[in-house]
């Protein structure tokens, strides 16, 4: 019996929306479009993801803060490119009761303009640098593209943003490298292979000197950006007057970076690992790592429920998150429920197992079932959870690798998109006009060039569109 991934791949959109609902992740019937309700099970998984984020922030010396959700119009307007980028999506607060506000307020779409006037008060001298803070909050973007739970929402309710200030361009570069390392460690915990691209000039974050995006390929071949890092140089520091005193007594603007992620991480986990039966959660994130289903027989003298509880106690004391399903319904129905919710490992115990001192393990990732001795329970469960984690990552890595294709011509690229095979890498002259035309012709977006830049440079190839000498490999994809 193999896993089935027909709907998962061929009707991904429908599969995804259905899973969000029936696996108990979110309810999207709230009467504001793009704003959804977190259900208990979904929230528990998201909190486990956030735990990894907090751990990484702690490890790298970022301090947690919480800023207000409202920003005065006057602060928001200080960095010209930034306002231009967000103006169309911002929600306004204009009245208090019936009275118009003297200074109108916006609901933060991200927190640069909330934070940086405070940075100018807090940062005084070189001794204050590097300055590294972060928060996980809700932000609001009135997205005009089609909304989807966790993927494109208008209230991003778990928006992670790290903001840093540095005494040099190079130190800010070093921060970007640290961000990439943090991202890699979190992605590994989520079992997510990914690619990093440097965004083209026309698609940088509003106000950034350069932007990096980390993407995964979804089952239908479209990409999802799940993390971004931005180098601001001194762009915001000049707009918000963030300076520090150097050792020689002179004053200089700081260099800044930001790093952002959201509940899209959970969307990526659901999409990457799932199958036609439902979610498949990596053991690192699963609120329930092992579910025990007792299978009683009426005429049997053995108490399977007691046996199941004993196993649960043992697993719990070994630090494994475990649940015994003693509901009065048929075992088949229980299997179905927990498979849908993506519990990585199921333990079945019947009278025969009690008699012979065995338990049956059933893996969610590959649906394999096997019996073990009760004595070796903890070791075998730990070992199997590790194997599941590894298998999920390897399977996803193979999917990613078979969904990135190097091509030389526009025709080949078109074919890749037609077959829903993911990301195209194609020679490009580096000209903006040419890149924009390629986006048009391919009906795809340029993700950017592979990062770091050395990986992007090529020689001896012709730009697939204009035929001039190609400078870079450019990545294109249909995107979420
Ligand atoms: N200020 C910068 C860095 S914190 C910033 O806002 N960057 S961002 O616009 O690229 O957003 C950061 C991350 O938030 C994105 O990589 C994406 O994973 C997530 N995100 C952005 N918009 C949405 C949305 N509408 N719904 C869900 N997640 C989103
Ligand atoms: Zn060209």
Coordinates of C-alpha atoms and ligand atoms in Angstrom, one line a residue:
X1 CA 0.0 0.0 0.0
X2 CA 1.6 3.3 -1.1
X3 CA 0.7 6.8 -0.3
X4 CA -1.7 8.6 -2.7
X5 CA -1.1 12.1 -3.9
X6 CA -3.5 12.6 -6.8
X7 CA -5.8 15.3 -5.4
X8 CA -2.9 16.8 -3.5
X9 CA -1.1 17.4 -6.8
X10 CA -3.9 17.7 -9.4
X11 CA -6.5 19.6 -7.4
X12 CA -4.1 21.3 -5.0
X13 CA -6.1 24.4 -4.4
X14 CA -9.2 22.5 -3.5
X15 CA -7.3 20.0 -1.4
X16 CA -5.6 22.8 0.5
X17 CA -8.8 24.7 1.3
X18 CA -10.5 21.5 2.4
X19 CA -7.6 20.4 4.6
X20 CA -7.4 23.8 6.4
X21 CA -11.0 23.3 7.4
X22 CA -11.5 19.6 8.1
X23 CA -8.1 19.1 9.9
X24 CA -9.1 21.9 12.3
X25 CA -6.5 24.5 11.3
X26 CA -8.7 27.6 10.6
X27 CA -12.3 28.6 10.0
X28 CA -12.6 31.0 7.1
X29 CA -16.2 31.8 7.5
X30 CA -15.5 35.0 9.5
X31 CA -17.4 37.9 7.9
X32 CA -14.3 39.8 6.9
X33 CA -12.6 38.4 3.8
X34 CA -9.0 37.4 4.3
X35 CA -9.3 37.4 8.1
X36 CA -9.7 33.9 9.5
X37 CA -10.1 32.3 12.9
X38 CA -7.3 30.1 14.3
X39 CA -8.8 26.9 15.6
X40 CA -7.1 25.1 18.6
X41 CA -5.3 22.4 16.6
X42 CA -3.9 24.8 14.0
X43 CA -2.9 27.3 16.7
X44 CA -1.0 24.6 18.6
X45 CA 1.0 23.7 15.5
X46 CA 1.7 27.4 14.8
X47 CA 2.9 27.9 18.4
X48 CA 5.4 25.1 17.9
X49 CA 6.7 26.8 14.9
X50 CA 7.0 30.1 16.8
X51 CA 8.9 28.3 19.6
X52 CA 11.6 27.5 17.1
X53 CA 11.7 31.2 16.0
X54 CA 12.0 32.3 19.7
X55 CA 14.8 29.8 20.3
X56 CA 16.7 31.1 17.2
X57 CA 16.2 34.7 18.2
X58 CA 17.5 34.0 21.7
X59 CA 20.4 32.1 20.4
X60 CA 21.5 35.0 18.1
X61 CA 20.9 37.7 20.6
X62 CA 17.7 39.4 19.3
X63 CA 15.5 40.9 22.0
X64 CA 11.7 40.6 21.9
X65 CA 9.6 43.8 21.9
X66 CA 6.0 44.7 21.2
X67 CA 5.0 47.9 19.3
X68 CA 1.5 49.4 19.0
X69 CA -0.6 48.4 16.0
X70 CA -1.3 52.0 15.0
X71 CA 1.1 54.3 13.3
X72 CA 0.5 58.1 12.8
X73 CA 0.2 59.1 9.2
X74 CA 3.1 61.6 9.7
X75 CA 5.5 58.8 10.7
X76 CA 4.3 56.5 7.9
X77 CA 5.1 59.2 5.3
X78 CA 8.7 59.7 6.0
X79 CA 10.2 57.2 3.6
X80 CA 8.9 57.9 0.1
X81 CA 9.4 54.4 -1.6
X82 CA 8.0 52.7 1.4
X83 CA 4.8 54.6 1.4
X84 CA 4.4 54.2 -2.4
X85 CA 4.8 50.5 -1.9
X86 CA 2.1 50.1 0.8
X87 CA -0.3 53.0 0.2
X88 CA -2.7 50.9 -1.8
X89 CA -3.0 48.2 0.9
X90 CA -3.2 50.3 4.1
X91 CA -6.2 50.4 6.3
X92 CA -6.9 53.7 7.9
X93 CA -8.3 54.8 11.3
X94 CA -9.7 58.2 10.8
X95 CA -12.3 58.8 13.6
X96 CA -12.6 58.4 17.3
X97 CA -16.4 58.0 17.7
X98 CA -17.9 60.7 15.6
X99 CA -14.9 63.0 15.7
X100 CA -12.3 63.0 13.0
X101 CA -8.8 62.4 14.3
X102 CA -6.3 65.3 14.1
X103 CA -3.6 63.0 12.9
X104 CA -5.0 60.0 11.1
X105 CA -3.6 56.6 11.9
X106 CA -2.8 53.5 9.9
X107 CA -3.0 49.9 10.9
X108 CA 0.6 48.7 10.5
X109 CA 1.3 46.7 7.3
X110 CA 4.8 46.0 8.7
X111 CA 6.6 48.0 11.4
X112 CA 9.5 50.0 10.0
X113 CA 7.6 53.3 10.3
X114 CA 6.4 52.4 13.8
X115 CA 9.8 51.5 15.1
X116 CA 12.3 53.8 13.5
X117 CA 11.4 57.1 15.2
X118 CA 12.1 55.1 18.4
X119 CA 15.3 53.8 17.1
X120 CA 16.5 57.4 16.7
X121 CA 15.9 57.9 20.4
X122 CA 17.3 54.6 21.6
X123 CA 20.5 54.4 19.5
X124 CA 23.1 56.9 20.7
X125 CA 26.6 55.5 20.3
X126 CA 28.6 52.8 18.6
X127 CA 28.4 50.8 21.9
X128 CA 24.6 50.4 21.2
X129 CA 25.4 48.5 17.9
X130 CA 24.6 46.1 16.6
X131 CA 21.0 46.6 17.8
X132 CA 18.7 43.6 17.2
X133 CA 15.0 43.3 18.0
X134 CA 12.0 41.3 16.9
X135 CA 8.3 40.9 17.4
X136 CA 5.6 38.4 16.4
X137 CA 2.3 40.4 15.9
X138 CA -0.6 40.9 13.7
X139 CA -0.2 43.3 10.7
X140 CA -2.8 44.4 8.1
X141 CA -2.5 44.5 4.3
X142 CA -5.6 44.9 2.2
X143 CA -4.3 42.5 -0.4
X144 CA -5.9 42.9 -3.8
X145 CA -4.9 39.5 -5.1
X146 CA -7.0 36.4 -4.3
X147 CA -6.9 35.7 -0.6
X148 CA -6.1 32.2 0.8
X149 CA -5.9 31.0 4.4
X150 CA -2.4 31.3 5.8
X151 CA -1.0 32.1 2.4
X152 CA -2.4 35.5 1.5
X153 CA -4.4 37.1 4.3
X154 CA -5.4 40.6 5.1
X155 CA -4.8 40.2 8.8
X156 CA -1.4 38.4 9.0
X157 CA -1.9 37.3 12.6
X158 CA 1.5 35.7 13.2
X159 CA 3.9 38.2 11.5
X160 CA 7.4 37.7 12.6
X161 CA 9.7 40.7 11.9
X162 CA 13.3 41.2 13.0
X163 CA 14.8 44.7 12.7
X164 CA 18.5 45.4 13.2
X165 CA 20.9 48.4 13.1
X166 CA 24.6 48.3 12.4
X167 CA 27.7 50.5 12.3
X168 CA 28.7 49.5 8.8
X169 CA 27.4 48.2 5.5
X170 CA 29.5 45.0 6.1
X171 CA 28.1 44.4 9.5
X172 CA 24.6 44.6 8.1
X173 CA 25.7 42.1 5.4
X174 CA 26.9 39.8 8.2
X175 CA 23.4 40.1 9.7
X176 CA 21.8 39.0 6.4
X177 CA 24.1 35.9 6.5
X178 CA 23.0 35.2 10.1
X179 CA 19.4 35.5 9.0
X180 CA 20.0 32.9 6.3
X181 CA 21.5 30.6 8.8
X182 CA 18.5 31.1 11.2
X183 CA 16.2 30.5 8.3
X184 CA 18.0 27.3 7.4
X185 CA 17.8 25.9 10.9
X186 CA 14.0 26.7 11.1
X187 CA 13.4 25.2 7.7
X188 CA 15.2 22.0 8.7
X189 CA 13.0 21.7 11.8
X190 CA 9.9 22.1 9.5
X191 CA 11.4 19.6 7.0
X192 CA 11.3 22.2 4.2
X193 CA 13.9 22.4 1.4
X194 CA 13.9 25.8 -0.3
X195 CA 15.8 28.1 -2.7
X196 CA 17.0 31.7 -2.0
X197 CA 16.9 34.3 -4.8
X198 CA 18.0 37.9 -4.9
X199 CA 14.9 39.9 -6.1
X200 CA 15.2 42.0 -9.2
X201 CA 15.3 45.8 -8.8
X202 CA 11.7 46.2 -9.8
X203 CA 10.5 43.7 -7.1
X204 CA 12.5 44.8 -4.1
X205 CA 10.8 45.4 -0.8
X206 CA 9.7 49.1 -0.7
X207 CA 12.7 51.1 0.6
X208 CA 15.3 48.3 0.5
X209 CA 18.7 48.4 -1.1
X210 CA 18.3 44.7 -1.9
X211 CA 15.9 41.9 -1.0
X212 CA 16.3 38.2 -0.7
X213 CA 13.4 35.8 -0.9
X214 CA 13.2 32.1 0.2
X215 CA 10.8 30.0 -1.8
X216 CA 9.4 26.5 -1.8
X217 CA 7.6 24.8 -4.7
X218 CA 4.0 23.9 -4.0
X219 CA 2.4 20.6 -5.2
X220 CA 1.0 22.4 -8.3
X221 CA 4.4 23.8 -9.3
X222 CA 3.7 27.3 -8.2
X223 CA 6.2 28.9 -5.7
X224 CA 5.5 30.3 -2.3
X225 CA 7.7 32.9 -0.7
X226 CA 8.1 31.9 3.0
X227 CA 10.8 34.3 4.2
X228 CA 12.5 37.5 3.2
X229 CA 15.6 39.4 4.3
X230 CA 16.2 43.0 3.3
X231 CA 19.3 45.2 3.4
X232 CA 18.2 48.8 3.8
X233 CA 21.6 50.4 3.7
X234 CA 21.0 53.9 5.2
X235 CA 17.7 54.5 3.4
X236 CA 15.5 54.4 6.5
X237 CA 18.2 55.8 8.8
X238 CA 18.3 59.0 6.7
X239 CA 14.5 59.3 6.6
X240 CA 14.2 58.7 10.4
X241 CA 17.4 60.3 11.4
X242 CA 18.9 57.3 13.1
X243 CA 22.5 58.2 13.9
X244 CA 25.2 57.1 16.3
X245 CA 28.3 58.6 17.7
X246 CA 31.5 57.0 16.4
X247 CA 34.6 56.5 18.5
X248 CA 36.1 59.6 17.0
X249 CA 33.1 61.7 18.1
X250 CA 31.6 62.2 14.7
X251 CA 28.0 61.1 13.9
X252 CA 27.0 58.6 11.2
X253 CA 23.7 57.0 10.0
X254 CA 23.2 53.4 10.9
X255 CA 22.8 50.6 8.3
X256 CA 19.7 48.5 8.8
X257 CA 18.2 45.1 7.9
X258 CA 14.9 43.3 8.4
X259 CA 13.8 39.7 8.2
X260 CA 10.2 38.6 7.9
X261 CA 8.1 35.4 8.0
X262 CA 4.5 34.6 8.8
X263 CA 1.9 31.8 9.1
X264 CA 2.9 31.0 5.5
X265 CA 5.4 28.7 7.2
X266 CA 2.5 26.6 8.3
X267 CA 0.9 26.7 4.8
X268 CA 4.3 25.4 3.5
X269 CA 4.3 22.5 6.0
X270 CA 0.8 21.5 5.1
X271 CA 1.3 21.8 1.4
X272 CA 4.8 20.1 1.2
X273 CA 4.2 17.0 3.3
X274 CA 0.5 16.3 2.9
X275 CA -1.2 13.5 0.8
X276 CA -4.7 12.5 -0.3
X277 CA -5.5 11.3 3.3
X278 CA -4.8 14.7 4.8
X279 CA -2.0 16.4 6.7
X280 CA 1.4 14.7 7.5
X281 CA 3.0 16.7 10.3
X282 CA 6.7 16.6 11.0
X283 CA 7.2 15.1 14.5
X284 CA 9.0 18.3 15.5
X285 CA 5.7 20.3 15.1
X286 CA 3.0 17.8 15.8
X287 CA 0.9 18.7 18.8
X288 CA 0.3 14.9 19.1
X289 CA 3.3 12.9 18.0
X290 CA 1.9 9.5 18.9
X291 CA -1.8 8.6 19.0
X292 CA -2.7 5.3 20.7
X293 CA -5.8 3.5 19.5
X294 CA -7.0 0.6 21.7
X295 CA -8.9 -2.0 19.8
X296 CA -11.0 -3.9 22.3
X297 CA -12.8 -7.2 21.7
X298 CA -15.9 -7.9 23.7
X299 CA -15.2 -11.5 24.7
X300 CA -11.5 -10.9 25.5
X301 CA -10.3 -11.0 29.2
X302 CA -7.6 -8.4 28.4
X303 CA -8.0 -4.7 29.3
X304 CA -6.7 -3.0 26.2
X305 CA -7.6 0.5 27.5
X306 CA -5.5 0.0 30.6
X307 CA -2.6 -1.4 28.5
X308 CA -2.9 1.7 26.2
X309 CA -2.8 4.1 29.1
X310 CA 0.3 2.3 30.5
X311 CA 2.0 2.8 27.1
X312 CA 1.0 6.5 27.1
X313 CA 2.4 7.1 30.5
X314 CA 5.7 5.6 29.5
X315 CA 5.9 7.7 26.4
X316 CA 4.9 10.8 28.2
X317 CA 7.7 10.4 30.8
X318 CA 10.1 10.0 27.9
X319 CA 9.0 13.5 26.7
X320 CA 6.9 12.3 23.8
X321 CA 3.6 14.1 23.1
X322 CA 1.0 11.3 23.2
X323 CA -2.8 10.9 23.2
X324 CA -5.0 7.9 23.9
X325 CA -8.2 7.9 21.8
X326 CA -10.7 6.1 24.0
X327 CA -13.8 7.5 22.2
X328 CA -16.6 5.0 21.8
X329 CA -16.4 4.8 18.0
X330 CA -15.1 2.2 15.6
X331 CA -11.2 2.0 15.3
X332 CA -11.4 2.6 11.5
X333 CA -13.0 5.9 12.1
X334 CA -10.3 6.9 14.6
X335 CA -7.5 5.9 12.1
X336 CA -9.2 8.1 9.5
X337 CA -9.4 11.1 11.9
X338 CA -5.8 11.0 13.0
X339 CA -4.5 10.4 9.5
X340 CA -6.4 13.5 8.4
X341 CA -4.8 15.5 11.3
X342 CA -1.4 14.3 10.3
X343 CA -0.3 12.6 13.5
X344 CA 3.1 11.1 12.6
X345 CA 2.8 7.8 14.4
X346 CA -0.2 5.6 15.5
X347 CA 0.0 2.8 18.0
X348 CA -2.6 0.1 17.8
X349 CA -3.1 -2.3 20.7
X350 CA -5.5 -5.2 20.7
X351 CA -6.0 -8.2 23.1
X352 CA -3.4 -10.2 21.2
X353 CA -0.8 -7.5 21.8
X354 CA -1.6 -7.4 25.5
X355 CA -1.2 -11.2 25.6
X356 CA 2.1 -11.4 23.7
X357 CA 3.6 -8.1 25.0
X358 CA 3.6 -6.4 21.6
X359 CA 2.5 -3.1 20.1
X360 CA 1.8 -2.3 16.5
X361 CA 3.2 1.0 15.0
X362 CA 1.7 2.6 11.9
X363 CA 3.7 5.4 10.2
X364 CA 1.7 8.3 8.7
X365 CA 4.3 9.3 6.1
X366 CA 4.5 6.0 4.2
X367 CA 1.6 4.1 5.9
X368 CA 3.9 1.2 6.9
X369 CA 2.8 -1.0 9.8
X370 CA 4.9 -3.2 12.0
X371 CA 4.9 -4.9 15.4
X372 CA 7.5 -4.3 18.1
X373 CA 8.1 -5.7 21.6
X374 CA 6.6 -3.7 24.4
X375 CA 10.1 -3.6 26.1
X376 CA 11.7 -1.7 23.2
X377 CA 8.8 0.9 23.0
X378 CA 10.7 4.1 23.8
X379 CA 13.7 3.4 21.6
X380 CA 11.6 2.2 18.7
X381 CA 9.2 5.2 18.9
X382 CA 12.1 7.7 19.1
X383 CA 13.8 6.0 16.2
X384 CA 10.7 5.9 14.1
X385 CA 9.9 9.5 14.7
X386 CA 13.4 10.4 13.6
X387 CA 13.0 8.3 10.5
X388 CA 9.7 10.0 9.6
X389 CA 11.4 13.4 9.9
X390 CA 14.2 12.3 7.7
X391 CA 11.9 10.7 5.1
X392 CA 9.7 13.8 4.9
X393 CA 12.7 16.0 4.3
X394 CA 14.2 13.7 1.7
X395 CA 10.9 13.3 -0.1
X396 CA 10.4 17.1 -0.2
X397 CA 14.0 17.6 -1.4
X398 CA 13.5 15.2 -4.2
X399 CA 10.3 17.0 -5.2
X400 CA 12.1 20.4 -5.1
X401 CA 15.1 19.1 -7.2
X402 CA 12.8 17.7 -9.9
X403 CA 10.9 21.1 -10.0
X404 CA 13.8 23.3 -10.9
X405 CA 14.8 23.2 -14.5
X406 CA 17.7 24.9 -16.4
X407 CA 16.6 25.9 -19.9
X408 CA 18.0 28.0 -22.7
X409 CA 15.0 29.1 -24.6
X410 CA 11.6 30.8 -24.0
X411 CA 9.9 27.8 -25.6
X412 CA 11.4 25.4 -23.2
X413 CA 10.5 27.6 -20.3
X414 CA 6.9 27.8 -21.5
X415 CA 6.8 24.0 -21.6
X416 CA 8.0 23.7 -18.0
X417 CA 5.2 26.0 -16.8
X418 CA 2.6 24.1 -18.9
X419 CA 3.7 20.9 -17.2
X420 CA 3.5 22.6 -13.8
X421 CA 7.1 21.6 -13.1
X422 CA 8.0 24.6 -11.0
X423 CA 11.0 26.9 -11.3
X424 CA 12.8 27.8 -14.5
X425 CA 16.4 28.9 -14.6
X426 CA 17.2 30.8 -17.8
X427 CA 20.0 33.0 -19.1
X428 CA 19.3 36.7 -18.9
X429 CA 21.2 39.8 -20.0
X430 CA 20.4 41.6 -16.8
X431 CA 18.3 44.4 -18.4
X432 CA 15.2 45.4 -16.5
X433 CA 13.2 45.9 -19.7
X434 CA 14.1 42.5 -20.9
X435 CA 13.3 40.9 -17.6
X436 CA 9.9 42.5 -17.5
X437 CA 9.1 41.4 -21.1
X438 CA 10.1 37.8 -20.2
X439 CA 7.6 38.0 -17.3
X440 CA 4.9 39.0 -19.7
X441 CA 5.7 36.4 -22.3
X442 CA 6.0 33.6 -19.8
X443 CA 3.1 34.7 -17.7
X444 CA 5.4 34.2 -14.7
X445 CA 7.4 36.3 -12.2
X446 CA 11.1 36.6 -12.0
X447 CA 12.0 35.4 -8.5
X448 CA 15.4 36.9 -9.0
X449 CA 18.9 35.5 -9.5
X450 CA 20.3 32.6 -7.4
X451 CA 21.9 33.9 -4.1
X452 CA 24.8 34.4 -3.5
X453 CA 25.6 36.3 -6.7
X454 CA 28.5 34.0 -7.6
X455 CA 26.0 31.2 -8.2
X456 CA 24.1 33.5 -10.6
X457 CA 26.9 34.7 -12.9
X458 CA 27.3 32.9 -16.2
X459 CA 29.4 33.2 -19.3
X460 CA 29.1 32.2 -22.9
X461 CA 25.3 32.1 -23.0
X462 CA 22.8 34.3 -24.8
X463 CA 19.9 36.0 -23.1
X464 CA 16.9 33.8 -23.9
X465 CA 14.8 36.9 -24.9
X466 CA 17.0 39.5 -26.6
X467 CA 19.9 37.3 -27.7
X468 CA 22.6 39.6 -26.2
X469 CA 25.2 38.2 -24.0
X470 CA 23.7 36.7 -20.8
X471 CA 25.1 38.0 -17.4
X472 CA 23.0 35.9 -15.0
X473 CA 20.9 32.9 -14.5
X474 CA 17.4 34.2 -13.7
X475 CA 14.7 32.2 -12.0
X476 CA 11.1 32.5 -13.1
X477 CA 8.0 30.8 -11.6
X478 CA 4.3 31.1 -11.4
X479 CA 3.8 32.2 -7.8
X480 CA 1.3 32.3 -5.0
Ligands
LIG1 N1 9.3 44.6 6.6 C1 9.7 43.4 5.8 C2 10.5 42.4 6.6 S1 9.8 42.1 8.1 C3 8.5 42.8 5.2 O1 7.4 43.1 5.5 N2 8.7 41.9 4.2 S2 7.5 41.1 3.4 O2 6.6 42.0 2.9 O3 8.2 40.4 2.4 O4 6.8 40.1 4.4 C4 7.6 39.2 5.0 C5 6.9 37.8 4.9 O5 5.6 37.8 5.4 C6 6.8 37.3 3.5 O6 8.0 36.6 3.1 C7 5.7 36.3 3.6 O7 6.2 35.0 4.0 C8 4.8 36.9 4.6 N3 3.6 37.6 4.1 C9 3.6 38.7 3.4 N4 2.4 39.1 3.0 C10 1.6 38.1 3.5 C11 0.1 37.9 3.5 N5 -0.7 38.7 2.9 N6 -0.3 36.8 4.1 C12 0.5 35.9 4.7 N7 1.8 36.1 4.8 C13 2.4 37.2 4.2
LIG2 ZN1 17.9 40.3 -22.6

